[in-house]
XYZ file of C-alpha atoms in Angstrom:
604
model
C 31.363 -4.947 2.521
C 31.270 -1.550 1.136
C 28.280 0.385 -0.373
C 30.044 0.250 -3.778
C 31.064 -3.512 -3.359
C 27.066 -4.052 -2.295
C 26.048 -2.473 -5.368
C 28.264 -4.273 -7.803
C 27.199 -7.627 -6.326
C 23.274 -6.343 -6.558
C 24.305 -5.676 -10.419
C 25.863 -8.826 -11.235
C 22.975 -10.829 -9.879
C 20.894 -8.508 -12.176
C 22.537 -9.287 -15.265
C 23.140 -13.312 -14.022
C 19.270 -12.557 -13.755
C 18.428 -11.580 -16.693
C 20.667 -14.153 -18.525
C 19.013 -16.494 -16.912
C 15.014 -16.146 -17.639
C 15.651 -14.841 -13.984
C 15.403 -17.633 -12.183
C 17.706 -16.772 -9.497
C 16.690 -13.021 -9.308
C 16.137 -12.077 -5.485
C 13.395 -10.173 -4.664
C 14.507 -6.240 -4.509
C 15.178 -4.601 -1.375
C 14.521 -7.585 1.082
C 17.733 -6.519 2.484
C 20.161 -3.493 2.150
C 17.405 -1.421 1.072
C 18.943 1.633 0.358
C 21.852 -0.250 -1.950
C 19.631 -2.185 -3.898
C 17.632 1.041 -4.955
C 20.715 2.607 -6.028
C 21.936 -0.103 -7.782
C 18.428 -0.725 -9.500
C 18.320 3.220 -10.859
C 21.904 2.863 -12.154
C 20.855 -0.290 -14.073
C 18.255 1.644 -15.461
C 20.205 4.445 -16.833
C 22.152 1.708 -19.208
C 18.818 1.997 -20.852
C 18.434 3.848 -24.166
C 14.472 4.319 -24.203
C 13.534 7.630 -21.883
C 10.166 6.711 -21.194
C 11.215 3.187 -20.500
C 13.514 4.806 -18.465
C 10.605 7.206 -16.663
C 8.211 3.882 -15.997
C 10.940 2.174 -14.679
C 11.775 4.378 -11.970
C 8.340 5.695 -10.796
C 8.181 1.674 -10.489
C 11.173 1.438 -8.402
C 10.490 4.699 -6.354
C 6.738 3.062 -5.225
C 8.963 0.148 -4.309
C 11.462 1.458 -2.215
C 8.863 3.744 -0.521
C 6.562 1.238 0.701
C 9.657 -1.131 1.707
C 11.389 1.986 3.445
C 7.955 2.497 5.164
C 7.919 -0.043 8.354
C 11.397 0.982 8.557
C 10.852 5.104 8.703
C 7.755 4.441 10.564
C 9.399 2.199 13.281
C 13.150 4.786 13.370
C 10.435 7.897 14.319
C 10.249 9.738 17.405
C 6.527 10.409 19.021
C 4.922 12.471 21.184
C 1.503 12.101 22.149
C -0.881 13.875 20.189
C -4.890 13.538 20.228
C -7.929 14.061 17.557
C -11.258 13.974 18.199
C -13.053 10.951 18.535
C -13.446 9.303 15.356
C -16.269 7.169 15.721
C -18.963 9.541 16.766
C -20.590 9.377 13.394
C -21.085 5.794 13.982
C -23.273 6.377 17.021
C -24.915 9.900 15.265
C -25.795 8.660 11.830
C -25.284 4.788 11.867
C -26.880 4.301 8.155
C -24.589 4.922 5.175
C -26.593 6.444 2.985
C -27.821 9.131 5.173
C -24.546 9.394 6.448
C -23.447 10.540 2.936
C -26.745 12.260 2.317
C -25.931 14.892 5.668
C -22.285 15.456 4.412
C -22.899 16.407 0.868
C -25.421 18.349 1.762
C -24.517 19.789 5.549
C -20.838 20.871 4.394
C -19.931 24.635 4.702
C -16.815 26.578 4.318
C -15.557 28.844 6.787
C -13.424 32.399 5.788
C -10.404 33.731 7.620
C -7.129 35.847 6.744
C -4.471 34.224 5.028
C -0.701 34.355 4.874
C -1.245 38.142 4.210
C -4.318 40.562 3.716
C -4.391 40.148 0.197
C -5.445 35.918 0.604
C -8.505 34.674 2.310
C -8.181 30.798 3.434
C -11.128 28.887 2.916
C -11.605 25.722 5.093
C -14.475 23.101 4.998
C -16.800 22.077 7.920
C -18.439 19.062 7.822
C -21.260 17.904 9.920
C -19.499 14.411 10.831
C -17.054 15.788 12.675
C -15.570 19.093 12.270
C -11.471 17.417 12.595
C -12.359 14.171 10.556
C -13.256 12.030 7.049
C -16.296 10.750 5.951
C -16.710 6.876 6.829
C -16.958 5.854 3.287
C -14.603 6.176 -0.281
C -15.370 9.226 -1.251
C -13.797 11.735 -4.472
C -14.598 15.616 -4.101
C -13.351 18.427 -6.135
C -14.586 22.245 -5.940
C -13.927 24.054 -8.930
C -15.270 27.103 -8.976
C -16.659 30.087 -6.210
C -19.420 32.922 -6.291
C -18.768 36.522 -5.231
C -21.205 38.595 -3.225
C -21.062 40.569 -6.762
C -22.087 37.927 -8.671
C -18.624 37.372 -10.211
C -17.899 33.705 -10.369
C -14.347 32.503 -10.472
C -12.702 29.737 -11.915
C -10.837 27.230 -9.616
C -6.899 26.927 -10.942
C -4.833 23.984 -9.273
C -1.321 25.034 -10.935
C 0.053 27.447 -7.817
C 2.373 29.180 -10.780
C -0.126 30.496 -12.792
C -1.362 33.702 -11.887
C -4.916 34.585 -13.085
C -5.524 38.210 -13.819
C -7.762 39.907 -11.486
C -8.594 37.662 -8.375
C -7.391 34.426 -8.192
C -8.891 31.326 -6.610
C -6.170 28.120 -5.812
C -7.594 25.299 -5.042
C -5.500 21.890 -4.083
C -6.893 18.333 -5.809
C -5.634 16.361 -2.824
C -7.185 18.540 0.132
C -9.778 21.033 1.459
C -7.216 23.720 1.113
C -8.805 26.843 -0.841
C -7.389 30.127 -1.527
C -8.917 33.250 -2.274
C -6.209 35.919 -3.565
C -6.616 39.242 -4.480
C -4.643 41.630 -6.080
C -2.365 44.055 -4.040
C -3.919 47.064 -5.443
C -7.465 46.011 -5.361
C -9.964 48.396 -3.815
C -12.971 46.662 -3.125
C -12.747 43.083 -2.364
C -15.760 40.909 -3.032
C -16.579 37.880 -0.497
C -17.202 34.724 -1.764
C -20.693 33.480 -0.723
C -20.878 29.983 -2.153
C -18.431 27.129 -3.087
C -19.111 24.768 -5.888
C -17.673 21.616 -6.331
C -18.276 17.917 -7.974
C -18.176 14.957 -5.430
C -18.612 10.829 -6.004
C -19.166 8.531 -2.652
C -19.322 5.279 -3.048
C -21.768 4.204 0.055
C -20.759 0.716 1.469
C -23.640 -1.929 2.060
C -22.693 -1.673 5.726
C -20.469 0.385 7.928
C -19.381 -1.846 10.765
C -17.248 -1.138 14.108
C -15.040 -3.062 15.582
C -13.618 -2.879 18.930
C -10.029 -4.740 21.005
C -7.779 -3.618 23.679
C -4.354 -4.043 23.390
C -4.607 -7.716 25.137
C -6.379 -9.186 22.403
C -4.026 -9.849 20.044
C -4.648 -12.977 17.878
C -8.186 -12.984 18.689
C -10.728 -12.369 15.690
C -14.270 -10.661 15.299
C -17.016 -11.440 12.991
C -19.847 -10.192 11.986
C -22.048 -11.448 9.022
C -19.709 -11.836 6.441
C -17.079 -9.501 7.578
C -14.463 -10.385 10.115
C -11.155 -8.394 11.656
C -8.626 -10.403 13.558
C -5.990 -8.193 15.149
C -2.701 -9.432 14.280
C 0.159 -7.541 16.752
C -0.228 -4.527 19.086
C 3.235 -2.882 19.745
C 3.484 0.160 22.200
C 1.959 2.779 19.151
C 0.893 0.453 16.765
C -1.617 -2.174 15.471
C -1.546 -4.474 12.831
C -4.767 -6.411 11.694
C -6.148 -8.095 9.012
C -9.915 -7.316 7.649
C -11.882 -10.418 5.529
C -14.502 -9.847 3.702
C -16.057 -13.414 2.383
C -17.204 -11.604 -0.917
C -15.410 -9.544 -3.240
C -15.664 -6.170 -3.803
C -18.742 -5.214 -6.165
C -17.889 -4.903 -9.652
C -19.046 -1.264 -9.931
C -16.732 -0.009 -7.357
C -14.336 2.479 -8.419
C -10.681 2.397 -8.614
C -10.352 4.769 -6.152
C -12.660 3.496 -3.639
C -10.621 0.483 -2.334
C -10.563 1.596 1.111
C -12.144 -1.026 3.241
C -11.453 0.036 6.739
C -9.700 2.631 9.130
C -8.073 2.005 12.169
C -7.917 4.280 15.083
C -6.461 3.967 18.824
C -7.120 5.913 21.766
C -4.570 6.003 25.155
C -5.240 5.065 28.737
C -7.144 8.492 28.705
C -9.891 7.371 25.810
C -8.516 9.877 23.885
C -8.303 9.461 20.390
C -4.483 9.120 19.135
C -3.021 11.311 16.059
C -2.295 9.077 13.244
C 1.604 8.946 12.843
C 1.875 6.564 9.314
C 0.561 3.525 7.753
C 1.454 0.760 5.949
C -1.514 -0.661 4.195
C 0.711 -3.522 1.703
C 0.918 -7.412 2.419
C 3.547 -9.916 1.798
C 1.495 -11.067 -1.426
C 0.870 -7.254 -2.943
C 4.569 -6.406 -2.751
C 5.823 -9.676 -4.559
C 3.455 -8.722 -7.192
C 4.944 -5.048 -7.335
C 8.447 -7.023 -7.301
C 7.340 -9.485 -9.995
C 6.153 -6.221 -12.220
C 9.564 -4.536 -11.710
C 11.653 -7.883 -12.485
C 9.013 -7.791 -16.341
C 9.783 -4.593 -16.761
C 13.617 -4.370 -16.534
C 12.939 -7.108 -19.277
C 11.950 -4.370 -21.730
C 14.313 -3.134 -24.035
C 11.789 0.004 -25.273
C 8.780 1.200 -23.907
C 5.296 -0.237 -25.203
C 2.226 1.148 -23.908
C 0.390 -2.125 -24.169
C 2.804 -3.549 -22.065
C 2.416 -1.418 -19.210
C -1.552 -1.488 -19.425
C -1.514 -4.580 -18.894
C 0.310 -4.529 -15.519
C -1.855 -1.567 -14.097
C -4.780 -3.924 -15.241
C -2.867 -6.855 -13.526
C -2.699 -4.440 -10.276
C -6.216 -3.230 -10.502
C -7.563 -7.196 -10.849
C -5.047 -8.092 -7.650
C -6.926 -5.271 -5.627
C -10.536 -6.861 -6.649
C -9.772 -10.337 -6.413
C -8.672 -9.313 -2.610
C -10.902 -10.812 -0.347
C -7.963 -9.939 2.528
C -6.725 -6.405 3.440
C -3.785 -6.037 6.095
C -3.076 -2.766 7.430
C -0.481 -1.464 10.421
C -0.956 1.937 12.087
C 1.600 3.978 14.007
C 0.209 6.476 16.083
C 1.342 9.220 18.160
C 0.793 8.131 21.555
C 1.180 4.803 23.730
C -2.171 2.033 22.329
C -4.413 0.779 24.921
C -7.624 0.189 22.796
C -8.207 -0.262 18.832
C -10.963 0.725 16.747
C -11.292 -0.527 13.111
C -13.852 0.691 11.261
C -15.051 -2.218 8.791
C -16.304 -1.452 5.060
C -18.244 -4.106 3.127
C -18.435 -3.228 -0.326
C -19.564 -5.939 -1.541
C -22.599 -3.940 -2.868
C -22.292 -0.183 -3.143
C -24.520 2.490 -4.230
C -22.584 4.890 -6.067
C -23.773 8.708 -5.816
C -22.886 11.766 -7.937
C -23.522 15.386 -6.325
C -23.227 18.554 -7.497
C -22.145 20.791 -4.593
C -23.328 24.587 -3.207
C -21.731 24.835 -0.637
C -22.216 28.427 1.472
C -19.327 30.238 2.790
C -19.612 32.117 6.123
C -17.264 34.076 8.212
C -16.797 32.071 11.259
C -15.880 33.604 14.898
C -15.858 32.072 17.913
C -15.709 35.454 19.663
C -17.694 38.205 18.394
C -16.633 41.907 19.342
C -19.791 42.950 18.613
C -23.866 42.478 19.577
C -25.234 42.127 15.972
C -26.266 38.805 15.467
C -24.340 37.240 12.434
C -27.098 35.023 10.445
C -25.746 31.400 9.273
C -28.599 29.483 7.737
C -28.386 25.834 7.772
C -27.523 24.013 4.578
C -29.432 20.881 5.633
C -31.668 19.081 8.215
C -29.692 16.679 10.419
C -30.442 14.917 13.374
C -28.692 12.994 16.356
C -29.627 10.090 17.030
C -27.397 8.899 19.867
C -28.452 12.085 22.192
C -31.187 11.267 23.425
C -29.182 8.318 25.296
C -26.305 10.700 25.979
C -28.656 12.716 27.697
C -30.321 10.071 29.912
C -26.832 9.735 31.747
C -28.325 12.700 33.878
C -30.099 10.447 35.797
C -27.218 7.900 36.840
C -26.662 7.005 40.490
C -23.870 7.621 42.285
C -23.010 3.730 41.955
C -23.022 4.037 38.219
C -21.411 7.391 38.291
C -18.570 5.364 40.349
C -18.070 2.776 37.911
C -17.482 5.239 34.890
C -14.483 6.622 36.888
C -11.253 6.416 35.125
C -7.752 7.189 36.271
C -4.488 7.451 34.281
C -1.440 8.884 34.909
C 0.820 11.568 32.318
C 4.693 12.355 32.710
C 4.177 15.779 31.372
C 7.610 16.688 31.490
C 11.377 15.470 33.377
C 10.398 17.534 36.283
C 6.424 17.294 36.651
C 3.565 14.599 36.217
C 0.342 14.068 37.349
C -2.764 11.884 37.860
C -5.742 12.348 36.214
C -9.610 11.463 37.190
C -12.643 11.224 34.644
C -15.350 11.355 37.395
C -17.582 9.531 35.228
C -20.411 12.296 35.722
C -22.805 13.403 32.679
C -20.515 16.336 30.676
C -17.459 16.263 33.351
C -18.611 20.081 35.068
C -16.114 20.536 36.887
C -15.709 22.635 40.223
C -12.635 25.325 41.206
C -11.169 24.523 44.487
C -8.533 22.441 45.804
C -8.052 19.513 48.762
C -5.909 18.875 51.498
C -6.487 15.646 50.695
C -3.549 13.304 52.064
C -1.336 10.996 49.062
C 0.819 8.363 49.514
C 3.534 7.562 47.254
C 5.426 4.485 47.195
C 8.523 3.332 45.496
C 9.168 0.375 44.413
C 12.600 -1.829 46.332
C 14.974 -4.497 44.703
C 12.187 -7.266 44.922
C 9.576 -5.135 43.475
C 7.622 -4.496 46.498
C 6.488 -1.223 47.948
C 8.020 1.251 50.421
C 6.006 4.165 51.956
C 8.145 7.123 50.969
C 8.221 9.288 54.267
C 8.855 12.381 54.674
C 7.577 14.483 51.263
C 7.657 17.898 51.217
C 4.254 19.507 51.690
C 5.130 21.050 48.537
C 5.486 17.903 46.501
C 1.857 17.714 45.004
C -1.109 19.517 44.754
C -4.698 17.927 44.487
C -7.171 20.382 41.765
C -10.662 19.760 42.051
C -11.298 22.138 39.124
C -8.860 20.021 37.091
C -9.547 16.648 38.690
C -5.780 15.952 38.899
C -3.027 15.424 41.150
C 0.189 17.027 40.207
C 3.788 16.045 41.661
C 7.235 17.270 41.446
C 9.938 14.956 40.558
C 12.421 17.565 42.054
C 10.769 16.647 45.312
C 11.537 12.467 45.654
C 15.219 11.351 45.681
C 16.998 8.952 43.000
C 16.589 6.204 45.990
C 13.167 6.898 46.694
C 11.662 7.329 43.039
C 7.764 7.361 43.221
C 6.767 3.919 41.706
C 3.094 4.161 42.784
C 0.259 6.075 44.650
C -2.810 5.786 46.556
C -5.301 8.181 48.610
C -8.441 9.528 48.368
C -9.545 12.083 46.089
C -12.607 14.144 45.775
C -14.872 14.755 42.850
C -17.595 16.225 41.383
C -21.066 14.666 41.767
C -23.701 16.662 39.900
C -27.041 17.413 40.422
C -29.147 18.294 37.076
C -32.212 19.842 36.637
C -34.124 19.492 33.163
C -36.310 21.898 31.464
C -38.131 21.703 28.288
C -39.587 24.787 26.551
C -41.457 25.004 23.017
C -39.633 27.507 20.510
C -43.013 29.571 21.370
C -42.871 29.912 24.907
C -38.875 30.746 25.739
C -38.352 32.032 29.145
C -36.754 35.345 29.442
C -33.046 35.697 28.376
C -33.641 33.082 25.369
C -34.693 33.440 21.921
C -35.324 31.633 18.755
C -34.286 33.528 15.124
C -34.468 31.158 12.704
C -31.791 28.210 13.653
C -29.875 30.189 16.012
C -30.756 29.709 20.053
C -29.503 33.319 21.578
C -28.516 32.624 25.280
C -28.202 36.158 27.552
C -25.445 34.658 29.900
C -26.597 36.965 32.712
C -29.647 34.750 33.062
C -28.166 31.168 32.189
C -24.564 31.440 33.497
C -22.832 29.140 30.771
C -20.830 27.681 33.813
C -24.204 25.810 35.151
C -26.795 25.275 31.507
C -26.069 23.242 28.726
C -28.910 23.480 25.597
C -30.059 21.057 22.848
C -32.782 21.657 20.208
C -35.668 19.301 18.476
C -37.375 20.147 15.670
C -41.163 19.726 14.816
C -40.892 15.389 14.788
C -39.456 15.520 18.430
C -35.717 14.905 16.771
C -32.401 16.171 18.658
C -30.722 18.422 16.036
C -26.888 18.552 15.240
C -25.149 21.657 16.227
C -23.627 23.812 13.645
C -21.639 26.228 15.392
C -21.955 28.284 18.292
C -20.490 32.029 19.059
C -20.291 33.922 22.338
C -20.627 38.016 21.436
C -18.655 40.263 23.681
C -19.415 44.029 24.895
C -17.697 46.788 25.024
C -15.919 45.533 28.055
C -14.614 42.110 26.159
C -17.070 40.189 28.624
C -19.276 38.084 26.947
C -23.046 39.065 27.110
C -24.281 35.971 25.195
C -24.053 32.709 23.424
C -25.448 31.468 20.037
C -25.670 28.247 19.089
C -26.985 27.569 15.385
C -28.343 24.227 14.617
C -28.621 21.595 11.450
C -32.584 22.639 11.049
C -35.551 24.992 12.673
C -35.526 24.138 16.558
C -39.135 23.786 17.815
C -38.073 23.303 21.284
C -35.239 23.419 23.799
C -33.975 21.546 26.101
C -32.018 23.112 29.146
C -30.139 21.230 31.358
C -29.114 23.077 35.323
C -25.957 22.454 36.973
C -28.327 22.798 40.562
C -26.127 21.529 42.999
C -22.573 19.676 43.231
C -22.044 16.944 46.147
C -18.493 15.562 46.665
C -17.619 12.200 45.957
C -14.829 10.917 47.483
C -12.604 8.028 45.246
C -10.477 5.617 46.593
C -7.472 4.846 43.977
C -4.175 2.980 43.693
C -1.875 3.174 40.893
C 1.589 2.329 39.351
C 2.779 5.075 38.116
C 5.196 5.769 34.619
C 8.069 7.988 35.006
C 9.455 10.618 32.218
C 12.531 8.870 30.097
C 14.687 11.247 31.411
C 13.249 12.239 34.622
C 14.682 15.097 37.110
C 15.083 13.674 40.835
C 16.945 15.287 43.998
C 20.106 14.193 44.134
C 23.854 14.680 46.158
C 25.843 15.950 43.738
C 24.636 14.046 40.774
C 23.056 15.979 37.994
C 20.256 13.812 35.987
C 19.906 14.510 32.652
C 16.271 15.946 33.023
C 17.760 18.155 34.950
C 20.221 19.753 32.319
C-alpha cells in the first residue's frame, strides 16, 4: 500500500470517526507512525480556526515525538562513552536537605575565552559533582552579573537582541552564560559575582537502588517505595518505581521527577546517557484520548484546553506508578535508580551570589591565585574511603576486577583494577607469559601455538594487556585468555599534621593547602583536610603552578572551609602481586585478522 493510499485510509477512518461519536477511532500512530502524523496535520489544515489549528498540532507533534522515541532510540548507533559516577553524592551528603543546602550555597562559576576574544563563557561548578545534577527537582535561573567596576548587567535570554554596551546571554534551559563585549571596547571589566533565583523541592527521602543486569523481574522495597526492574537489553533498562503514597499536594508542576536511572559497564564506569523514554501505556492513551477531544473542536476555546492541561496535571499526581527506559552509550552490566519519595517535600526559595573565578588547572606563573570558599562542606564517606589503606592483601585480592575492551578492528586489550586504595600505579612492563585460546566447532578451547612475540604486551603502569588482532589467523581467532599478571600492591604511610605545625614544603593560606612538589613528589602523597570539629572537607579545586621551565613547582588544593589539619598519605613502598585470571574474550564487529589472500573488512 502506498504512503498516499495509507494516508487516505488514516483519513477516512477519521471522518467515519468523527461521524460516529468515535467509537471506532484507532488510537494514532500505533502503527505506520510516520503516515498517520501526516495524515493527522493535513486533517487539521481543513480547519478554519488558526489557533485551533496551533493547539492542535503542538498536540500532535508531543505525540508523534514520544511514539517516534523507542523507535529513534532503538535505530541509533553507540559508542561507549563514560561520566562520572553519579551516585557519589549519595555516599558524601546522604540527607536531602543538606544536600540542597551545600549546592545553593557551594556553587561557583568558572571564566574562560569564548568563541572569540570579545565573549567570555561562564560555566557553573557545583560541589555534588563537578559533571552532574542535583539529586532532587530543582528550578534555577541567574539573571543578572556584577562587574569588578561595580557595573551590574542585566541577564537577556533572546540571542537576537543586542544590548548596547556589554551584553550578558544567558540560556533558561542550561548553565550556559555568556559574557560579550563590544569589538571596540578598551577596558573589559570581569564579572565577580553571578546572581540568580533558584526553587528545590527537597524529597522526604533520597533512596538508592541497586541490580545487575540478571535481575530482571525481581523488585526492591524499601519503606514505602519500591523499584522492580522490568527488562535489561544490551544498553538499556526499563523499570518501574511505586511509591504507595501520592505525591504531596504542594509539589510543583515542575518537580515530577521521581527517580534517575544510571548504568555503569563491566569496567564500573558510569555510562553516558544516550535517551529516555519516561511515558507508560496509560499516559499516552490519555495524550491520544486528548487529541481524539480536540479534533472534535470546531474553534478554539480557552476553557476547553485548560481543562485538559488540568486533566494532565491531575493524571501526573494521581500517579502512584512511574515507568521509565534508559538507553545508554555503552553495553549494561549493573543499574542504579535513584528513588525520590515526595510524598512530603520541603520546598526552598534561594536567592543566589554566586562568585566567579578564573579557573586554571595549570598556572604559568608562582603567584598564588586566591579562591575563597562560598560555603562549609564536609565528606562524610572519606573517612571510610580512607580506611581502605589498611586492607590485606586477601582483601586487596578480592576487589580485583578484570574486563576486556575491543578498542578498535585491529587492537584490544585486558584490563585489571588491582583493587588497591587510589589504583597508584607503577611504570614498567612484564615478560609475563599469556595464553590465548580459541574457541573450535563444539565450543571448546584450543591453545593457539605459535604467537608472535610481538602479539601482546603486558603494562604494569597501565595494568593492561594489549593484543594485536593482525597477529591471530581467521582459523585461530582468540576466543579467550589466561596467565598471570602482576600488580601493584601498595604500602601507605599516614601522617597527620595540625594547620599550625606543617612540615616544610607545606602551607596553609586561608583554604588553599600549597604543596612544593620537590618535597612531596605528587607521584607518591595524596592530601585531605579537616576543619576545627575533626570533619574531612570537600575539595574545591586544585592547581599545579609551573616555572619558568613549564615544570611544575607546586600544587594547590582549595577546600569547601578553613582546614585545621592535614592528612598526608605516602606511597612508601610497592610489592608485586601476582593475579591469576581467565577470561572469554569479545571481539571488534568488524575485526582485522591475518589472512591468505582474504581482506577482512577491519582491515579496509
Amino acid at each position: 500500500m502506498t504512503t498516499r493510499r495509507i494516508a487516505l485510509t488514516i483519513l477516512l477512518i477519521l471522518a467515519l470517526s468523527l461521524g460516529a461519536g468515535w467509537a471506532s477511532w484507532p488510537y494514532l500512530f500505533e502503527e505506520n507512525i510516520d503516515e498517520a502524523r501526516v495524515a493527522a496535520l493535513e486533517h487539521v489544515d481543513t480547519l478554519r480556526d488558526e489557533q485551533l489549528k496551533a493547539e492542535i498540532r503542538e498536540q500532535i507533534s508531543s505525540l508523534f515525538y514520544m511514539k517516534n522515541r523507542a523507535r529513534s532510540l532503538s535505530d541509533r548507533s553507540y559508542r561507549a562513552r563514560y561520566i562520572d559516577d553519579q551516585t557519589v553524592i549519595l555516599r558524601q551528603i546522604p540527607d536531602p536537605h543538606e544536600q540542597a543546602r551545600a549546592w545553593l550555597e557551594g556553587t561557583f562559576f568558572d571564566s574562560r575565552p569564548g568563541v572569540d576574544d570579545a565573549v567570555l563563557a561562564l560555566s557553573s561548578h557545583s560541589p555534588l559533582s563537578r559533571n552532574s545534577e542535583p539529586q532532587f527537582p530543582y528550578s534555577l535561573e541567574w539573571h543578572s552579573a556584577t562587574l569588578d567596576n561595580g557595573q551590574v548587567l542585566e541577564a537577556t535570554y533572546d540571542v537576537s537582541i543586542r544590548p548596547e554596551g556589554i551584553g550578558l546571554h544567558a540560556s533558561r534551559y542550561s548553565n550556559r552564560i555568556e559574557l560579550i563585549y563590544p569589538k571596540d571596547l578598551e577596558s573589559r571589566p570581569a564579572p565577580v559575582t553571578m546572581h540568580g533565583e533558584a526553587k528545590s523541592a527537597i524529597p522526604h527521602r533520597i533512596m538508592l537502588f541497586r541490580f545487575s543486569k540478571y535481575d530482571a523481574g525481581i523488585t526492591q522495597r524499601d519503606g514505602n517505595l519500591s523499584v522492580k526492574l522490568l527488562s535489561v537489553g544490551e544498553n538499556y533498562a526499563e523499570i518501574e518505581v511505586t511509591n504507595r503514597l501520592l505525591p504531596a499536594e504542594s509539589l510543583p508542576d515542575w518537580a515530577h521527577k521521581p527517580f534517575e536511572i544510571h548504568a555503569q559497564d563491566q569496567t564500573n564506569r558510569y555510562l553516558a546517557l544516550l535517551g529516555s523514554i519516561k511515558v507508560d501505556r496509560a499516559e499516552m492513551r490519555l495524550y491520544e484520548r486528548q487529541l481524539q477531544a480536540a479534533l472534535r473542536q470546531k474553534s478554539y476555546s480557552e476553557s476547553f484546553f485548560n481543562e485538559q492541561r488540568s486533566e494532565r496535571l491531575a493524571f501526573k499526581r494521581n500517579q502512584r506508578k512511574y515507568y521509565g527506559k534508559i538507553y545508554f552509550k555503552g553495553q549494561v552490566d549493573s543499574i542504579s535508580v535513584i528513588a525520590l519519595d515526595l510524598s512530603e517535600v520541603t520546598i526552598w526559595e534561594h536567592t543566589l551570589a554566586a562568585p566567579v573565578y578564573q579557573l586554571e588547572s595549570q598556572v604559568k606563573s608562582l603567584d598564588l591565585r586566591r579562591y575563597p570558599a562560598p560555603t562549609i562542606i564536609h565528606d562524610a564517606s572519606l573517612e571510610s574511603y580512607l580506611s581502605d589503606y589498611n586492607i590485606s592483601e586477601e582483601e586487596q585480592r578480592q576487589r580485583i576486577k578484570l574486563y576486556q575492551h575491543a578498542e578498535s578492528s585491529r587492537t584490544a586489550s585486558i584490563q585489571f583494577d588491582n583493587g588497591a586504595p587510589f589504583n597508584w600505579h607503577v611504570g614498567g612492563s612484564s615478560s609475563n607469559r599469556i595464553n590465548f585460546y580459541s574457541r573450535n566447532e563444539s565450543g571448546a578451547r584450543e591453545l593457539i601455538e605459535g604467537i608472535d612475540k610481538y602479539a601482546f604486551r603486558i603494562s604494569t603502569l597501565n595494568q593492561n594487556i594489549r593484543y594485536n588482532l593482525p597477529s591471530f589467523s581467521t582459523n585461530q581467532r582468540p576466543a579467550f585468555a589466561s596467565g598471570t599478571m602482576p600488580l601493584v600492591r601498595p604500602v601507605v604511610k599516614r601522617f597527620e599534621y595540625a594547620a599550625g605545625l606543617l612540615p616544610e614544603h607545606l602551607e596553609l593560606k586561608d583554604n588553599a593547602l600549597l604543596i612544593r612538589l620537590l618535597g612531596f613528589p605528587e607521584k607518591r602523597w595524596r592530601f585531605y583536610a579537616k576543619d576545627a570539629d575533626g570533619k574531612y572537607l570537600v575539595r574545591m579545586f586544585d592547581a599545579t603552578h609551573l616555572g619558568d621551565d613549564s615544570k611544575p613547582v607546586y600544587k594547590v588544593l582549595y577546600f569547601y572551609g578553613q582546614p585545621a589539619s592535614i592528612d598526608a598519605y605516602l606511597l612508601s613502598a610497592v610489592h608485586r602481586l601476582d593475579y591469576d585470571f581467565d577470561i572469554e574474550l569479545r571481539e571488534p564487529e568488524y575485526p582485522c585478522y591475518a589472512s591468505a589472500g582474504i581482506k577482512m573488512g577491519g582491515c579496509l
